[in-house]
CSV table of C-alpha atoms in Angstrom, one decimal:
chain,number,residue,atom,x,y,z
A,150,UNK,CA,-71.5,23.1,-5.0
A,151,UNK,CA,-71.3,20.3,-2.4
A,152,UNK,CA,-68.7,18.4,-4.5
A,153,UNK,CA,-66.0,21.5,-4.3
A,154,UNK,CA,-65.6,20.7,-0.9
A,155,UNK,CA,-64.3,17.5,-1.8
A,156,UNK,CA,-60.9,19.1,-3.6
A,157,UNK,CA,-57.7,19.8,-1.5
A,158,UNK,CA,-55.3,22.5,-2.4
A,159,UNK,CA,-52.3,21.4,-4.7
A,160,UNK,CA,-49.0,21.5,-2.3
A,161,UNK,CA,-46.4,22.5,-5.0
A,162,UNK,CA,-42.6,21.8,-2.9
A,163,UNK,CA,-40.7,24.6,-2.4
A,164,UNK,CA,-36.2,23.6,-2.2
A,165,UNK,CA,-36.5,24.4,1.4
A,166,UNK,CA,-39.5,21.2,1.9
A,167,UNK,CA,-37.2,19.7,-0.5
A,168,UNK,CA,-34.1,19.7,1.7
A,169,UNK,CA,-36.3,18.8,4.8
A,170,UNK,CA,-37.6,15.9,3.1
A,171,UNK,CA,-34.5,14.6,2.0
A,172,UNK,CA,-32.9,14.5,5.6
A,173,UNK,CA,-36.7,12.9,6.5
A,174,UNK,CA,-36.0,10.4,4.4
A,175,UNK,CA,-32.3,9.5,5.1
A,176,UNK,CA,-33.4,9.6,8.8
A,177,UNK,CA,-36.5,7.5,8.6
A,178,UNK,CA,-34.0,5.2,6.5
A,179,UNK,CA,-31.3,5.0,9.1
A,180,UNK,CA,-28.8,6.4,7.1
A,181,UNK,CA,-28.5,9.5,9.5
A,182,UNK,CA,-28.2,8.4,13.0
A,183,UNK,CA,-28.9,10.8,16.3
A,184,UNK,CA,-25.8,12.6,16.5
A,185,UNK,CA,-24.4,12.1,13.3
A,186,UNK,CA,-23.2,15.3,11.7
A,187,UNK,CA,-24.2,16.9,8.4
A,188,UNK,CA,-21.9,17.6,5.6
A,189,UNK,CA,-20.2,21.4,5.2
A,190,UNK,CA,-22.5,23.5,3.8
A,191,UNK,CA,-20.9,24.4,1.0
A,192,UNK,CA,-20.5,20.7,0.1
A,193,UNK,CA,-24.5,20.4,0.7
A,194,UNK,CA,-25.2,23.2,-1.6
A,195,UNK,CA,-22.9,21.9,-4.0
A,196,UNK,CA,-24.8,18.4,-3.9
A,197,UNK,CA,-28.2,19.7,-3.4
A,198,UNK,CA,-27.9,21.8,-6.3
A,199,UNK,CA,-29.5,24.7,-4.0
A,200,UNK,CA,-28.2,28.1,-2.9
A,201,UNK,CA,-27.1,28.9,0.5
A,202,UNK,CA,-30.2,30.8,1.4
A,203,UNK,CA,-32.9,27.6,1.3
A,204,UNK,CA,-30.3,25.3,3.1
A,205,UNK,CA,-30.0,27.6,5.8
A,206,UNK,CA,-33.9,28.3,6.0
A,207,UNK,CA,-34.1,24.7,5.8
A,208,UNK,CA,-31.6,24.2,8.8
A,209,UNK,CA,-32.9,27.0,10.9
A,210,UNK,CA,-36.6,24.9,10.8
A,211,UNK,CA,-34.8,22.1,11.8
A,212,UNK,CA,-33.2,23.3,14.6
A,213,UNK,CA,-35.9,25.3,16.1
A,214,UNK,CA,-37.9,21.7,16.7
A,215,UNK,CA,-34.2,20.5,17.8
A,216,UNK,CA,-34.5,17.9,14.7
A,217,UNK,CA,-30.9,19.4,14.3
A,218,UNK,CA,-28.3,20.8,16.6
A,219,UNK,CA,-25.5,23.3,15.3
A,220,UNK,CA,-22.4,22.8,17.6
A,221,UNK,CA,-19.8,24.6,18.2
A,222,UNK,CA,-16.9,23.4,16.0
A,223,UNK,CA,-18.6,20.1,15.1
A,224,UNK,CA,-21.4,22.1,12.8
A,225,UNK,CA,-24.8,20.7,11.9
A,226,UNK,CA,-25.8,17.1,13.6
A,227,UNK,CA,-28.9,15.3,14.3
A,228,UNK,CA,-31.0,15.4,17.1
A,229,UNK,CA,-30.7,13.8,20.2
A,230,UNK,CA,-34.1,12.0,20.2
A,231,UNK,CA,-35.4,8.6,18.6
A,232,UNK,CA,-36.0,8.0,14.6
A,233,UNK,CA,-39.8,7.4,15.3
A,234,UNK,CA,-40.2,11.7,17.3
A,235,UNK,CA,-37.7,12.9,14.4
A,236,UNK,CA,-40.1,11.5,11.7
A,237,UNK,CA,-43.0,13.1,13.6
A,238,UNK,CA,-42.0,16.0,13.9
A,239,UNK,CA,-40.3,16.6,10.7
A,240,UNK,CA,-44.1,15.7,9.2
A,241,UNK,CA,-45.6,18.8,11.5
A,242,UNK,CA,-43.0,20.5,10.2
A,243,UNK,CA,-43.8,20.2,6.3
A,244,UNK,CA,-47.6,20.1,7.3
A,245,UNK,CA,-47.4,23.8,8.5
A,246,UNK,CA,-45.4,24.8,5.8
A,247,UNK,CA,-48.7,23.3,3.6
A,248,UNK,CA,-51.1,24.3,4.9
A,249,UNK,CA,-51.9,26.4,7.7
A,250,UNK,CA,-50.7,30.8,6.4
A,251,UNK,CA,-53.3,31.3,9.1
A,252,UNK,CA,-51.4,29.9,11.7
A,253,UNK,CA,-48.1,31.8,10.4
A,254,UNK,CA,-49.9,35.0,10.1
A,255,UNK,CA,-51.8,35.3,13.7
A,256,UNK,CA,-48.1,33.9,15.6
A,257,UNK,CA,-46.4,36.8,13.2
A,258,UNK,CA,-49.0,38.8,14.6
A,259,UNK,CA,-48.1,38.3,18.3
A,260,UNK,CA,-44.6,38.4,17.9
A,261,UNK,CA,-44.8,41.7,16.2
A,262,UNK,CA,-47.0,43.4,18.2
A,263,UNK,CA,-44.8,42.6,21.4
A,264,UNK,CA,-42.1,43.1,19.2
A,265,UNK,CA,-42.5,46.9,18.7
A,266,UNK,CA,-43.4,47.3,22.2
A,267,UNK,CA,-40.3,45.6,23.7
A,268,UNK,CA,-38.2,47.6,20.9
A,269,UNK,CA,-39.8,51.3,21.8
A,270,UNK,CA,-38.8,50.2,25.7
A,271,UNK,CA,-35.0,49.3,24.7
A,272,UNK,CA,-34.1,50.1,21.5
A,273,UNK,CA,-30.5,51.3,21.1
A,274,UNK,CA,-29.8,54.3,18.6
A,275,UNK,CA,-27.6,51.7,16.5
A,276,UNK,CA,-30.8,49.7,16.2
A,277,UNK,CA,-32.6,53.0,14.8
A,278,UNK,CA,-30.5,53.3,12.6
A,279,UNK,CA,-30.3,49.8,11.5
A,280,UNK,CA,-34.3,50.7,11.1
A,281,UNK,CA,-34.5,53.7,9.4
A,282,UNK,CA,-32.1,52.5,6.8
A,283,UNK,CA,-34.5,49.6,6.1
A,284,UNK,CA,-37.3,52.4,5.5
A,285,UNK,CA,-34.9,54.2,3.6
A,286,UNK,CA,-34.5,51.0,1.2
A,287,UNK,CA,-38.3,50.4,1.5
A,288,UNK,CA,-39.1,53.5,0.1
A,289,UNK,CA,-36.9,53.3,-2.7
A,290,UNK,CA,-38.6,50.2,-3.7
A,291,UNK,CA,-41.9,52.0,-3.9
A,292,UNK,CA,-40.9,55.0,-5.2
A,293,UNK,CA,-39.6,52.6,-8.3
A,294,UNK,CA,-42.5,50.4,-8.5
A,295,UNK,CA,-40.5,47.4,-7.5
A,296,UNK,CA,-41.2,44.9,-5.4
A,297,UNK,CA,-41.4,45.2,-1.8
A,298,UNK,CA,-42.0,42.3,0.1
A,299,UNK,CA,-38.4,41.5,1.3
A,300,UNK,CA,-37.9,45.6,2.3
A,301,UNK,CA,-41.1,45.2,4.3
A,302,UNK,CA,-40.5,41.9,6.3
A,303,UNK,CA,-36.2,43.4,6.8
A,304,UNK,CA,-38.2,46.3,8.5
A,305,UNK,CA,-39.8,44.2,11.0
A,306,UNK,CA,-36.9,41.8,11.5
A,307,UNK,CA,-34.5,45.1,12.4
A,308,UNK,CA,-37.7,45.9,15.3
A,309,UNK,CA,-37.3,42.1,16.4
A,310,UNK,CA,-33.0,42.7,16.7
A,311,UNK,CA,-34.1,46.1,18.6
A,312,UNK,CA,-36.8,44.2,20.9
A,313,UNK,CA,-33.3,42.5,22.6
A,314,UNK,CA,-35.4,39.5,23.0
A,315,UNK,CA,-33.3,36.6,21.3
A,316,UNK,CA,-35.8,34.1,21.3
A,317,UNK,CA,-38.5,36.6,19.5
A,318,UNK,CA,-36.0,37.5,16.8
A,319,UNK,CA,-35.4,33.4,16.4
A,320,UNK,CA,-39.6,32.8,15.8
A,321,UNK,CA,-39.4,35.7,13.7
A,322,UNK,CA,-36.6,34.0,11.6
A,323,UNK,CA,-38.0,30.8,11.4
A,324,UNK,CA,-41.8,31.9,10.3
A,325,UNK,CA,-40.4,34.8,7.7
A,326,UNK,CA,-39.3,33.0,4.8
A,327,UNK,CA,-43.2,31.1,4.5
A,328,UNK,CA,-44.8,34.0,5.1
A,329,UNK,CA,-42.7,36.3,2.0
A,330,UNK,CA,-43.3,33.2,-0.1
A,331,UNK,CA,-47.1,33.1,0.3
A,332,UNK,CA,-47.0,36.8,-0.1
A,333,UNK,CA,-45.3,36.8,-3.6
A,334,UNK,CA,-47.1,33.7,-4.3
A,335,UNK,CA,-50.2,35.7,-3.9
A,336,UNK,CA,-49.7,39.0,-5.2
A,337,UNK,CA,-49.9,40.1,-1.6
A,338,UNK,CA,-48.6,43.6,-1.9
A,339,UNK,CA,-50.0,45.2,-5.0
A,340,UNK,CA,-51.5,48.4,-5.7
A,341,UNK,CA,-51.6,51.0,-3.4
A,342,UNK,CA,-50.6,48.4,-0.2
A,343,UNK,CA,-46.8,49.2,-0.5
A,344,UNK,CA,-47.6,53.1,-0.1
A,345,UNK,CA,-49.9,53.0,2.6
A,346,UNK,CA,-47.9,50.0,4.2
A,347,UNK,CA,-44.8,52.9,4.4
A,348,UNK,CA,-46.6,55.2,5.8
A,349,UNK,CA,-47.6,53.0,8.8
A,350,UNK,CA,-44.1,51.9,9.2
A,351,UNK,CA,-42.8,55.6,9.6
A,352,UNK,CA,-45.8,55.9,12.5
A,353,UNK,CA,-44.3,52.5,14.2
A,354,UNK,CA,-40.7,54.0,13.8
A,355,UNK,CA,-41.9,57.6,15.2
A,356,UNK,CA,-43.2,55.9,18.3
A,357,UNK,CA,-40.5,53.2,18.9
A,358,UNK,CA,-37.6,56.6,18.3
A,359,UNK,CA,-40.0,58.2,21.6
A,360,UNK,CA,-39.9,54.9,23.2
A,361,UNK,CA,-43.5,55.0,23.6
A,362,UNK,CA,-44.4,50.9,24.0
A,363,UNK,CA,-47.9,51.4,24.1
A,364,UNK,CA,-48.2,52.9,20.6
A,365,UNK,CA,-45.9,51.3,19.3
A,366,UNK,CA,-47.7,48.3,19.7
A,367,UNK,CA,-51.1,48.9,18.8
A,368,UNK,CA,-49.7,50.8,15.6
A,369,UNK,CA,-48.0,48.0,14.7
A,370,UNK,CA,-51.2,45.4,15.5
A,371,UNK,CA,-53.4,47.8,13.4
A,372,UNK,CA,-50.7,47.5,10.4
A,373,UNK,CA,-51.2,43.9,10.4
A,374,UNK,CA,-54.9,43.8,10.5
A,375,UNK,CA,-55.1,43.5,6.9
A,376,UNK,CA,-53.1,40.8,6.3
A,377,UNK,CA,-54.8,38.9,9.1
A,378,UNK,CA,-57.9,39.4,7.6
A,379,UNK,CA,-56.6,37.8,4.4
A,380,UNK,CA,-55.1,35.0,6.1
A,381,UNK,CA,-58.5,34.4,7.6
A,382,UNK,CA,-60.1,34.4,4.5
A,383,UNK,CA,-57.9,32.1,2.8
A,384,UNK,CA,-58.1,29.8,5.2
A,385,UNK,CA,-61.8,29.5,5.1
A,386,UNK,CA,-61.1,28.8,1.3
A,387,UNK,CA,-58.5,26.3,1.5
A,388,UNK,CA,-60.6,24.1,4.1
A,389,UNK,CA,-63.5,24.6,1.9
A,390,UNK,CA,-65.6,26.5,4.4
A,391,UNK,CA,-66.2,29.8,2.0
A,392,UNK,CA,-69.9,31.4,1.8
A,393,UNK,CA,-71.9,29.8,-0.6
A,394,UNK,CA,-73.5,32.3,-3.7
């Protein structure tokens, strides 16, 4: 059907593209100025009518493009550069977020996979600990047919804090909270995924505990494999380039 191809996928707006479209608009309008400073967060919450958790996300986007700079004691203010690169580059911003789980997925994919392999070669025994009581918690959620998705992605943030690489643990951070909203968006991780998902996070625990970077790594590359592949696929379906029947 020729004429499917002409449909886009429906963008519904999350509070976080909310928030970053609010400060687009009140920079694009002049009424926030390079170097101005944000209001207290607890004020912005208060006004926004959001909680804490999506203005942060919302901040921690903005910052990683350098949109916004957080200061020591003069908090959250705008970016150094012009209105005209702001506007820009909050747009790419809110484009990924729309579009593009592919992208998200495949730079999850390389940061995790280097990830494990930095975390086998200087993980700390604080940091396994930190890890194995995320498993612990992850396996409670199964065992109770709960969800899981938050568990699974606090796993693999506690191997990004063990990796000692502070930039890695930042991507991680900023790329997380799209990636668990697609997933319970999608009914990512139903059925029997949880169970086997636990089971391969033990293996990636097992070799980063015998610092062993080299399994580590490809363990934790063959773990994602399956949600690469379903990135993959939906891609192809959201830009209309599925198999015809």
């Amino acid at each position: 059907m020729e004429i499917l191809s002409n449909f886009s996928r429906i963008k519904i707006e999350t509070p976080v593209d909310k928030i970053i479209n609010q400060i687009k608009e009140l920079i694009t309008s002049g009424q926030l100025k390079p170097g101005d400073r944000l209001p207290p967060e607890r004020k912005l919450c208060e006004k926004l009518g959001v909680g804490r958790t999506h203005l942060r996300d919302a901040i921690k986007k903005l910052e990683f493009y350098g949109i916004l700079k957080t200061l020591p004691q003069s908090g959250t203010v705008v970016g150094g550069m012009g209105i005209t690169a702001l506007e820009g580059l909050i747009s790419d911003v809110l484009k990924l977020e729309a579009n593009d789980f592919r992208a998200l997925v495949e730079t999850r994919v390389l940061l995790e996979v280097n990830s494990a392999k930095f975390a086998a070669m200087r993980r700390s025994d604080n940091d396994l600990m930190h890890m194995s009581k995320a498993l612990s918690d992850y396996e409670k959620a199964v065992s109770k047919g709960a969800d899981t998705v938050e568990h699974d992605l606090m796993f693999h943030l506690k191997i990004a804090e063990a990796s000692n690489n502070t930039a890695l643990k930042s991507l991680m951070l900023i790329i997380s909270p799209d990636i668990l909203t697609h997933f319970k968006e999608n009914n990512i991780c139903v059925g029997d995924r949880p169970v086997s998902a636990l089971e391969e996070h033990y293996q990636i625990f097992e070799h980063i505990e015998a610092q062993n970077p080299e399994l580590a790594s490809e363990t934790m590359e063959h773990h994602l494999q399956d949600i690469l592949s379903f990135s993959l696929k939906q891609n192809g379906m959201i830009n209309g380039k599925t198999q015809k029947s």
